[in-house]
PDB file of C-alpha atoms in Angstrom:
ATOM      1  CA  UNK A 235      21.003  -3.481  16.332  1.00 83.00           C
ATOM      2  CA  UNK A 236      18.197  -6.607  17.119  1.00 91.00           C
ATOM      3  CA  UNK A 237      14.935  -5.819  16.805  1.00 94.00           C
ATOM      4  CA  UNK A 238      11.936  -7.884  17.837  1.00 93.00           C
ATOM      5  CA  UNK A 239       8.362  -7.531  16.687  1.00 94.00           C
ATOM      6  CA  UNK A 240       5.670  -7.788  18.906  1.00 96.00           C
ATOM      7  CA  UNK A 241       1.344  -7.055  19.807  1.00 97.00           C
ATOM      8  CA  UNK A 242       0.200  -8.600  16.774  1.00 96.00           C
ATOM      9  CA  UNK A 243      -3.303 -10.387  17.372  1.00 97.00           C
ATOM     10  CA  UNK A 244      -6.523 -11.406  15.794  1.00 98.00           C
ATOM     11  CA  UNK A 245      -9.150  -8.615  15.916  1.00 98.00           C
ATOM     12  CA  UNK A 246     -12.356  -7.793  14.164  1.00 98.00           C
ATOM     13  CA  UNK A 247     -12.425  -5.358  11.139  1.00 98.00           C
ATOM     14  CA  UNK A 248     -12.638  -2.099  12.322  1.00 98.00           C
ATOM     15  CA  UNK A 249     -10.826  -2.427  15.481  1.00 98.00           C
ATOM     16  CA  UNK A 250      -7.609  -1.311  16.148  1.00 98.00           C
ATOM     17  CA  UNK A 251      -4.069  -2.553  17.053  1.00 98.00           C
ATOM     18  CA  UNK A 252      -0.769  -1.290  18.276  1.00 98.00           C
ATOM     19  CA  UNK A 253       2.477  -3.325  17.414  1.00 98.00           C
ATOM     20  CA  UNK A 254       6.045  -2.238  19.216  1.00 98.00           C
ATOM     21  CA  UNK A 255       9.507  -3.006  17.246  1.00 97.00           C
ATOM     22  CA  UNK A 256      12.045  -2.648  19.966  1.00 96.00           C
ATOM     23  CA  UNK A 257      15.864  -2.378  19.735  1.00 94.00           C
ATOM     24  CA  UNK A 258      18.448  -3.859  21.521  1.00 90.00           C
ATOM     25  CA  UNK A 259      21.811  -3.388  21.921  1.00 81.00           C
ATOM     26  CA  UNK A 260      21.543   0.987  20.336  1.00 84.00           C
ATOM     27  CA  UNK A 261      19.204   3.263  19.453  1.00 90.00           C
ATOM     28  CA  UNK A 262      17.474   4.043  16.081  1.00 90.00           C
ATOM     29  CA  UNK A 263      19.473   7.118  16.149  1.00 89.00           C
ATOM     30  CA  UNK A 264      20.446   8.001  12.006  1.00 87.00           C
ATOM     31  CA  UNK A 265      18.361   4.955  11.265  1.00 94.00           C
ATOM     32  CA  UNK A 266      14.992   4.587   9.498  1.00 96.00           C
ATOM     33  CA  UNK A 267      12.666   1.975  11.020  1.00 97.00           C
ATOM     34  CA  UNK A 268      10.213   0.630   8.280  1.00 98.00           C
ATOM     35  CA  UNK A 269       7.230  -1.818   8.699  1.00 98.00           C
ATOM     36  CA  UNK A 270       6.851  -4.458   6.414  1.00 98.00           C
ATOM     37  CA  UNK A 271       3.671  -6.677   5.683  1.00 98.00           C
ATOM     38  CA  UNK A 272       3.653 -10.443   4.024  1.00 98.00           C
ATOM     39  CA  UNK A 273       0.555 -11.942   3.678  1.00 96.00           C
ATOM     40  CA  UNK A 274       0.453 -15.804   2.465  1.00 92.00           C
ATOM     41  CA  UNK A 275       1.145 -16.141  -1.621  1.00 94.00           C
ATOM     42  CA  UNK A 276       2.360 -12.346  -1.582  1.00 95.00           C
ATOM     43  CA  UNK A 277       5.120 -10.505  -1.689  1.00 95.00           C
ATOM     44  CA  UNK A 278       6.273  -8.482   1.431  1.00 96.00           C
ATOM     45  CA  UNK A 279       4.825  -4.889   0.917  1.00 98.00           C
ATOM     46  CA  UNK A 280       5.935  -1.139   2.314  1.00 98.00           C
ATOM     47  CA  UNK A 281       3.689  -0.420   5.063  1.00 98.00           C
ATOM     48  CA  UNK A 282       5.457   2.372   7.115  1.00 98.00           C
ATOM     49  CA  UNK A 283       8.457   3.927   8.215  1.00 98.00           C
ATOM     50  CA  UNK A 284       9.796   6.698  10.298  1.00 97.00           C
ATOM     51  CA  UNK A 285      13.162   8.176   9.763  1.00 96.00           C
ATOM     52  CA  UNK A 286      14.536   9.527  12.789  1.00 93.00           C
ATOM     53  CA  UNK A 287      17.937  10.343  11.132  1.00 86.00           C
ATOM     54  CA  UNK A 288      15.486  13.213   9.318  1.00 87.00           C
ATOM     55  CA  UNK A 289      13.773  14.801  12.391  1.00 89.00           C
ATOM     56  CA  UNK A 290      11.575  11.372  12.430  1.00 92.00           C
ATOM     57  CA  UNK A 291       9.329  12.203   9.147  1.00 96.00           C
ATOM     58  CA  UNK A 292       6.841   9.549   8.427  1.00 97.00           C
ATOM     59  CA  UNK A 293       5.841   8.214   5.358  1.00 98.00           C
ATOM     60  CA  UNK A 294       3.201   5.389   4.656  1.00 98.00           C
ATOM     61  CA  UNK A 295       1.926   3.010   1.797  1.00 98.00           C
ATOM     62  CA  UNK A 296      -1.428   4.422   0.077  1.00 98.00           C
ATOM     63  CA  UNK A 297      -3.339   1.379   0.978  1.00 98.00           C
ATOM     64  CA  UNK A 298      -2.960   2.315   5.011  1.00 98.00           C
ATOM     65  CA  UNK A 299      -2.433   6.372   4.866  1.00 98.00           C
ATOM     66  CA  UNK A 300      -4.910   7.933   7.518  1.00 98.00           C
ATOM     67  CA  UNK A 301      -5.854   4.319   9.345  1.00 98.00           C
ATOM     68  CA  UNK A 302      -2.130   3.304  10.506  1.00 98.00           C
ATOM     69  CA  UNK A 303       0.478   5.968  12.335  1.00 98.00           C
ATOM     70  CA  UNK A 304       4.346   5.057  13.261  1.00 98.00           C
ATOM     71  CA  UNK A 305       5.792   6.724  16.015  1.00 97.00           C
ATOM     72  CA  UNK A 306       8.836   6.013  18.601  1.00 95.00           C
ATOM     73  CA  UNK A 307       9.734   6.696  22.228  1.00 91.00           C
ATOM     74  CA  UNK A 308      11.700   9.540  23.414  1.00 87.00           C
ATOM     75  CA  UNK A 309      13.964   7.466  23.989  1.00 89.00           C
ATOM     76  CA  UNK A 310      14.453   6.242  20.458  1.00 88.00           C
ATOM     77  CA  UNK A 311      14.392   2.777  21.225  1.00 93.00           C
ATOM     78  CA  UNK A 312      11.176   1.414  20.553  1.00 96.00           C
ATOM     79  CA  UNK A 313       8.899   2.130  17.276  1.00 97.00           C
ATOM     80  CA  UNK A 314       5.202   1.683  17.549  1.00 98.00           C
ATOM     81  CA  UNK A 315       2.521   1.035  14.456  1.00 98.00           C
ATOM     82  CA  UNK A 316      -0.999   2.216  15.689  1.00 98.00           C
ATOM     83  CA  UNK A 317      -3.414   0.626  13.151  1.00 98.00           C
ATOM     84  CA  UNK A 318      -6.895   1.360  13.223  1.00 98.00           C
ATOM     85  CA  UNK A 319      -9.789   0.521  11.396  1.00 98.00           C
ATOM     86  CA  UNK A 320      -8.053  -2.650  10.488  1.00 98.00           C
ATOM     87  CA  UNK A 321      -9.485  -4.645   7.539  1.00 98.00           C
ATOM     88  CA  UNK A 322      -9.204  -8.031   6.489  1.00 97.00           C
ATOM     89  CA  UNK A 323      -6.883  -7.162   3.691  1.00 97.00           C
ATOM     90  CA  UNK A 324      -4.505  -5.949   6.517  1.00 98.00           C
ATOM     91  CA  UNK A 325      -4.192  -9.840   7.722  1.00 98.00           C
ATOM     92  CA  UNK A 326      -0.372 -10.226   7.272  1.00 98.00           C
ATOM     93  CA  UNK A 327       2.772 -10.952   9.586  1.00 98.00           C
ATOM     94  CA  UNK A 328       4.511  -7.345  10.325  1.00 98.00           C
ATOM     95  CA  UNK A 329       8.021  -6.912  10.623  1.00 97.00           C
ATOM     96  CA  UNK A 330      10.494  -4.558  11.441  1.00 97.00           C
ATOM     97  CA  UNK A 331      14.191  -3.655  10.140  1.00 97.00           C
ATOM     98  CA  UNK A 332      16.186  -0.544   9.751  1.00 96.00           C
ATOM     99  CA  UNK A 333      18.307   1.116   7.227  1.00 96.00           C
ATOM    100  CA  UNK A 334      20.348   4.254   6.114  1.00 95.00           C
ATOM    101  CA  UNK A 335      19.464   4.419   2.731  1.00 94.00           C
ATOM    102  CA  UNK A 336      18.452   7.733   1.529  1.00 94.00           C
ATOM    103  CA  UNK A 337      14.458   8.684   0.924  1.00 94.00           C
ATOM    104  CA  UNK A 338      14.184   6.969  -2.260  1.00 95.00           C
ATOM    105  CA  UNK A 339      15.484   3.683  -0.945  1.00 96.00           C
ATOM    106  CA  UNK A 340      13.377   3.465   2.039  1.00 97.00           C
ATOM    107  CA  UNK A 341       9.711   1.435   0.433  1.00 97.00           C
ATOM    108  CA  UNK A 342      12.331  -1.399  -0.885  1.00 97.00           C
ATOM    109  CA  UNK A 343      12.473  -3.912   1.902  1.00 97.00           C
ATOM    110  CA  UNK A 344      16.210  -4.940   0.386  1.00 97.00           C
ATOM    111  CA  UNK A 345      17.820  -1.890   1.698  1.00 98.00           C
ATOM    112  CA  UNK A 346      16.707  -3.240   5.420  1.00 97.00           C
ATOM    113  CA  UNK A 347      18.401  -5.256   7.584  1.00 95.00           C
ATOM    114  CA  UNK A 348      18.567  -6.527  11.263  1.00 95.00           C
ATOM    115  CA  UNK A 349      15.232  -8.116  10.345  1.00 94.00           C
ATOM    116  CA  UNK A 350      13.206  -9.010  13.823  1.00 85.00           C
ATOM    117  CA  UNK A 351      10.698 -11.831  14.299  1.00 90.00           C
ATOM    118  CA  UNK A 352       7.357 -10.997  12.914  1.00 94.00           C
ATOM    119  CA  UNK A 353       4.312 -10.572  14.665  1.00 97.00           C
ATOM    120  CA  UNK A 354       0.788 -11.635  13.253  1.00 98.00           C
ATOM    121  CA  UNK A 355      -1.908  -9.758  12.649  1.00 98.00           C
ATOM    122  CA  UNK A 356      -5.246 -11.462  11.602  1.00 98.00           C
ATOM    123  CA  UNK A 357      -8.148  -9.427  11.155  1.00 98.00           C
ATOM    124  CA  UNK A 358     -11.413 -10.741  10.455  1.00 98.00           C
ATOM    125  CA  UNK A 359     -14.785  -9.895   8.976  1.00 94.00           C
TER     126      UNK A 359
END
């Protein structure tokens, strides 16, 4: 499967953004779609991920619990990140991937793969 990233922007803190990770060539069926963050000097950080292999349970890093939600189409071929009241610490370039690991493998980004092109986010004070 390809993914591509895309919708990232620059906003102002407390705004919101949504950000799509689309597939190509299959479905996520039996995958889990995570979202990844990397902000300059860091290392790239669990943000979200949805696994629709498990009846599409969500799970989310501390840091963006009850500000960002992950969600997909019906048709299983597009994942969204909703973020809202975005704050400067959130500035980072988002990607996508997939993977089958089980639950406890999901918040490590080196059981992803099919890695699409990031999309920037940039949120300022």
């Amino acid at each position: 499967v390809q993914l591509q990233a895309s919708g990232g922007g620059s906003v102002q803190a407390g705004d919101s953004l949504r950000i799509s990770c689309a597939a190509s060539g299959r479905t996520f069926n039996q995958y889990t779609v995570g979202w990844f963050r990397q902000a300059p000097g860091n290392e790239r950080e669990f943000v979200s991920a949805i696994r629709f292999g498990s009846g599409g349970r969500t799970y989310y890093a501390g840091s963006v619990k009850g500000r960002f939600t992950i969600f997909g189409d019906n048709a299983k071929t597009t994942t969204y990140l909703q973020m809202n009241s975005l704050k400067p610490e959130d500035t980072a370039v988002y990607s996508c991937a997939v993977t089958r690991a089980p639950l406890s493998g999901i918040y490590d980004h080196n059981n992803y793969y099919s890695w699409g092109q990031g999309t920037q986010v940039t949120v300022s004070s």
